[in-house]
Short mmCIF file of C-alpha atoms in Angstrom, two decimals:
data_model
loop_
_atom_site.label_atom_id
_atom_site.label_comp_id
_atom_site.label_asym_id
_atom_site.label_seq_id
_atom_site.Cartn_x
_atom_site.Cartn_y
_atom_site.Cartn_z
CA UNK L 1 21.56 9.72 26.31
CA UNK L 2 18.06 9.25 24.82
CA UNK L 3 16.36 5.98 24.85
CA UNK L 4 15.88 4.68 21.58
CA UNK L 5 12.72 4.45 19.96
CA UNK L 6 10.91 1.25 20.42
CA UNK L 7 7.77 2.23 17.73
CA UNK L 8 6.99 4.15 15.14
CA UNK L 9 5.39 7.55 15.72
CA UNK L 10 2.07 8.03 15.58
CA UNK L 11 2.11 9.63 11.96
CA UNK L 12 3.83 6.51 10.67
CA UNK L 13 1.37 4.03 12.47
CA UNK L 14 -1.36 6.37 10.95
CA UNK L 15 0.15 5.90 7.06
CA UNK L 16 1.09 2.41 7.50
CA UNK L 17 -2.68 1.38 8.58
CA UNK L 18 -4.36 4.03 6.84
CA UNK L 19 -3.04 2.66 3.28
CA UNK L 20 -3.41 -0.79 4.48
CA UNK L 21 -7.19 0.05 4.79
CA UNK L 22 -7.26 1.74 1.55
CA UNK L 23 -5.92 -1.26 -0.24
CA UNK L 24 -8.10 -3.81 1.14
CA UNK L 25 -10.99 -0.75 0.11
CA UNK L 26 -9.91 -1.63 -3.45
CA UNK L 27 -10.00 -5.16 -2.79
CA UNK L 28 -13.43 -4.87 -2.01
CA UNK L 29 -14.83 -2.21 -4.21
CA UNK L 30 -13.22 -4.32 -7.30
CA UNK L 31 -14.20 -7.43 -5.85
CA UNK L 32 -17.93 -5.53 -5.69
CA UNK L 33 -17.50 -3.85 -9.00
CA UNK L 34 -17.26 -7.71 -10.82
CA UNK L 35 -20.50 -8.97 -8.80
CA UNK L 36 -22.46 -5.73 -10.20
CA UNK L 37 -23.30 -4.39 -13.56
CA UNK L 38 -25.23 -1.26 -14.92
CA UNK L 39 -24.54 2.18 -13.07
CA UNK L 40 -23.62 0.87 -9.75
CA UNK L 41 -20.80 -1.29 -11.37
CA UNK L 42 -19.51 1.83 -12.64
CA UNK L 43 -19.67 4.10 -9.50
CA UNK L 44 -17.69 1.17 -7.71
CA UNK L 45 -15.14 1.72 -10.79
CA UNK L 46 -15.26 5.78 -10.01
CA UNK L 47 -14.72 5.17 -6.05
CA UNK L 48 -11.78 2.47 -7.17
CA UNK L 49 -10.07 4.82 -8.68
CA UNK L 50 -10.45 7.93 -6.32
CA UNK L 51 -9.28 5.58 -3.91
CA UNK L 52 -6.47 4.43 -5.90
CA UNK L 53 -5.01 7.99 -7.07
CA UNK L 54 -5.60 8.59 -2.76
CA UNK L 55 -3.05 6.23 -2.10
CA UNK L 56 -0.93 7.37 -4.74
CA UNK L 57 -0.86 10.41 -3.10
CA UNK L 58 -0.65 9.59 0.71
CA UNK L 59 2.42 6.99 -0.57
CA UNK L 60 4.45 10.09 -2.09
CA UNK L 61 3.78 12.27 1.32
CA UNK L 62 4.47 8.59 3.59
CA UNK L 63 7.94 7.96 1.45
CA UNK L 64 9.03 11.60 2.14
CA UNK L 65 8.00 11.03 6.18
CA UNK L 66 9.80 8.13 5.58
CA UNK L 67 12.96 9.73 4.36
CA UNK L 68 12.66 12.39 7.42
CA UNK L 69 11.87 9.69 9.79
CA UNK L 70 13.98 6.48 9.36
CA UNK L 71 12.30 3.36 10.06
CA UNK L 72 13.29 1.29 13.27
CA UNK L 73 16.28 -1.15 12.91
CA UNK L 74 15.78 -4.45 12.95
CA UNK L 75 16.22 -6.49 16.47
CA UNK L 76 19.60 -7.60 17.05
CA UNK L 77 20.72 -10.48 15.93
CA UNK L 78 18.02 -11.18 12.80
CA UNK L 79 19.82 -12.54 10.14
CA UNK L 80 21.33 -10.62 7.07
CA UNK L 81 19.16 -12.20 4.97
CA UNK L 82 15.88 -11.40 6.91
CA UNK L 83 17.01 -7.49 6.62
CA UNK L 84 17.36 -7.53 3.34
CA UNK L 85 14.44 -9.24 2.45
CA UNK L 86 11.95 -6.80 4.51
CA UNK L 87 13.61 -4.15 2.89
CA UNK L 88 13.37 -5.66 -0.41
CA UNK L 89 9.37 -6.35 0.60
CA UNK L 90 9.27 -2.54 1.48
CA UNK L 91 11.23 -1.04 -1.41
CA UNK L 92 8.53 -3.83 -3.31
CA UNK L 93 5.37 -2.30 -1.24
CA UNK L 94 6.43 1.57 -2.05
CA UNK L 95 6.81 1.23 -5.81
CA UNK L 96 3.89 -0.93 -6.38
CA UNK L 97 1.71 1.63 -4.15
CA UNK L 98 3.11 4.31 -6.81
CA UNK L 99 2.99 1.94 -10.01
CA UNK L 100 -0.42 0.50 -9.51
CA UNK L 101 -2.29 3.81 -9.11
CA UNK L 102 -0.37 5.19 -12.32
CA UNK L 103 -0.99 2.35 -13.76
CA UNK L 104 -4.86 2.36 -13.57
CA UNK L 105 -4.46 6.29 -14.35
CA UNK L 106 -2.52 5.65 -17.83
CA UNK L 107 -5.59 2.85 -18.80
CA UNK L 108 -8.24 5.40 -18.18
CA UNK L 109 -6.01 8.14 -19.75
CA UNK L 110 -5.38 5.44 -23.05
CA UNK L 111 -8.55 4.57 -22.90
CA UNK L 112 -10.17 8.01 -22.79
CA UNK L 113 -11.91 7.29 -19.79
CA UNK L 114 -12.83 10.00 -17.22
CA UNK L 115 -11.76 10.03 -13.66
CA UNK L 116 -13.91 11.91 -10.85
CA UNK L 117 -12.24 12.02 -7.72
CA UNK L 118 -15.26 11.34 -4.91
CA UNK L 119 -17.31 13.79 -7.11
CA UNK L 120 -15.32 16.69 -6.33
CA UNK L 121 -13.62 17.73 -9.58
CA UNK L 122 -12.29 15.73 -12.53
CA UNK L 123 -8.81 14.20 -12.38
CA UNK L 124 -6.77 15.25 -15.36
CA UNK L 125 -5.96 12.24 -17.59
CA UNK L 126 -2.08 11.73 -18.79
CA UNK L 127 -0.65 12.94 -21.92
CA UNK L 128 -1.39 9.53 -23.97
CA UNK L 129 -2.60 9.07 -27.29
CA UNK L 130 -6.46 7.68 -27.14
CA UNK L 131 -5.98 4.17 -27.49
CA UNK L 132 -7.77 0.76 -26.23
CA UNK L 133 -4.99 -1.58 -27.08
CA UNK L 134 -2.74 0.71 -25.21
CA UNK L 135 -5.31 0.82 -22.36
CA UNK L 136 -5.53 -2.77 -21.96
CA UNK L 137 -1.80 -3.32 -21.40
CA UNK L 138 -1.66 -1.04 -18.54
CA UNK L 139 -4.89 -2.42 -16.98
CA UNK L 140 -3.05 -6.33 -18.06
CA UNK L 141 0.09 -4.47 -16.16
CA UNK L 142 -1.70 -2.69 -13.55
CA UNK L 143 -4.20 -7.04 -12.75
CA UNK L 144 -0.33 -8.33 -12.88
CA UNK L 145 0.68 -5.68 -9.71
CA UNK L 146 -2.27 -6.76 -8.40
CA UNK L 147 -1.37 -10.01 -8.06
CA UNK L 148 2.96 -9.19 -6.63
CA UNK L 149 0.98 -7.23 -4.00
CA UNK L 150 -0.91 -10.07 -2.57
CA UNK L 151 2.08 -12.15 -2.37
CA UNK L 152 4.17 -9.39 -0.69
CA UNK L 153 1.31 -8.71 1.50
CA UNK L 154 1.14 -12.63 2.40
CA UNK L 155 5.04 -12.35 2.94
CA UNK L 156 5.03 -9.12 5.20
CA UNK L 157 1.87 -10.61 7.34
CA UNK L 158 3.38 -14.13 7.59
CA UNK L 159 7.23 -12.54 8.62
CA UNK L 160 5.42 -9.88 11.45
CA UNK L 161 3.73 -13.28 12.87
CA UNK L 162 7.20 -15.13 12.86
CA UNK L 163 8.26 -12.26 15.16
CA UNK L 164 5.48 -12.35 17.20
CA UNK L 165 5.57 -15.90 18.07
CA UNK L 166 8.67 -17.62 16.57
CA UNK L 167 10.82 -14.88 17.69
CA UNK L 168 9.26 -13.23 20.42
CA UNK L 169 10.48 -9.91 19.81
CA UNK L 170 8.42 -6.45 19.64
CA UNK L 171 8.19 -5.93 16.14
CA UNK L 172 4.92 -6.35 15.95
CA UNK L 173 4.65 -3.98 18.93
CA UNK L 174 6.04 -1.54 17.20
CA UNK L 175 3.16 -1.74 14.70
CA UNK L 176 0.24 -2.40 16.98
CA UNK L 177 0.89 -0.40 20.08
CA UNK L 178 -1.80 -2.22 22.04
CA UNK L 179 0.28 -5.96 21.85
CA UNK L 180 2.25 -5.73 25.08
CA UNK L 181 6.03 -4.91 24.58
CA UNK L 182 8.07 -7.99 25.89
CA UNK L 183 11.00 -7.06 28.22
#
């Protein structure tokens, strides 16, 4: 009989960190973007959104990997309601990493506002009626995701630590290959 797994394959390690580095990009190019003004502020905006409709994309191809390749289970013994709450945080992590990207695409679409991806052809805009009161809801939606994924963030950060040194189990190891498994 095989040995079960005791990571994730390299593909999953490379989505999982991959996107995490693409959000905190937007953290900082939008953190950039409100320190600037004139053109730069606005090629911050461009790069912002390139990166966003990037991780729109990557999250479609990772939930499909995902599907193929079913994530580890959880070490014996953790409580019911530790399960379900990473997989709420998850389920959480995958929709916002759809909704906030389509969210920032419907403003610029309302608001008639191009998108260039990295300079290499224009984005097509959504089927929306030109509209800058429409726009501003689904930027006022798109700050409020924003804001849920910082706290799930927080959550999924602070719950790997707890298994790292509350629990002492690998699941961080299964994450970051270089921390030593534990026997």
């Amino acid at each position: 009989m095989a040995e079960p797994r005791n990571r994730y394959s390299t593909v999953s390690l490379i989505f999982h960190w991959g996107i995490a580095l693409l959000v905190l990009t937007q953290v900082l190019l939008i953190t950039a973007h409100d320190a600037t003004e004139g053109p730069l502020s606005r090629e911050l905006v461009q790069i912002h959104k390139g990166v966003g409709l990037s991780i729109l994309v990557l999250t479609m191809v990772r939930i499909a990997w995902r599907l193929a390749n079913p994530a580890l289970p959880m070490p014996a013994g953790t409580p019911r309601w530790q399960v379900i709450a990473a997989r709420t945080n998850h389920v959480l992590f995958y929709m916002l990493l759809i909704g906030l990207p389509l969210g920032g695409w419907a403003a610029s679409s309302a608001g008639g506002r191009v998108i260039e991806w990295f300079g290499l052809f224009q984005w097509p805009l959504l089927p929306l009626p030109l509209n800058r009161d429409l726009a501003g809801t689904f930027m006022d939606l798109h700050k409020a995701g924003v804001k849920v994924l910082y706290v799930l963030v927080a959550l999924h950060v602070l719950a790997a630590l707890k298994h790292h040194f509350l629990d002492r189990d690998n699941v961080l190891h299964r994450m970051i290959p270089l921390i030593p498994r534990r026997p």
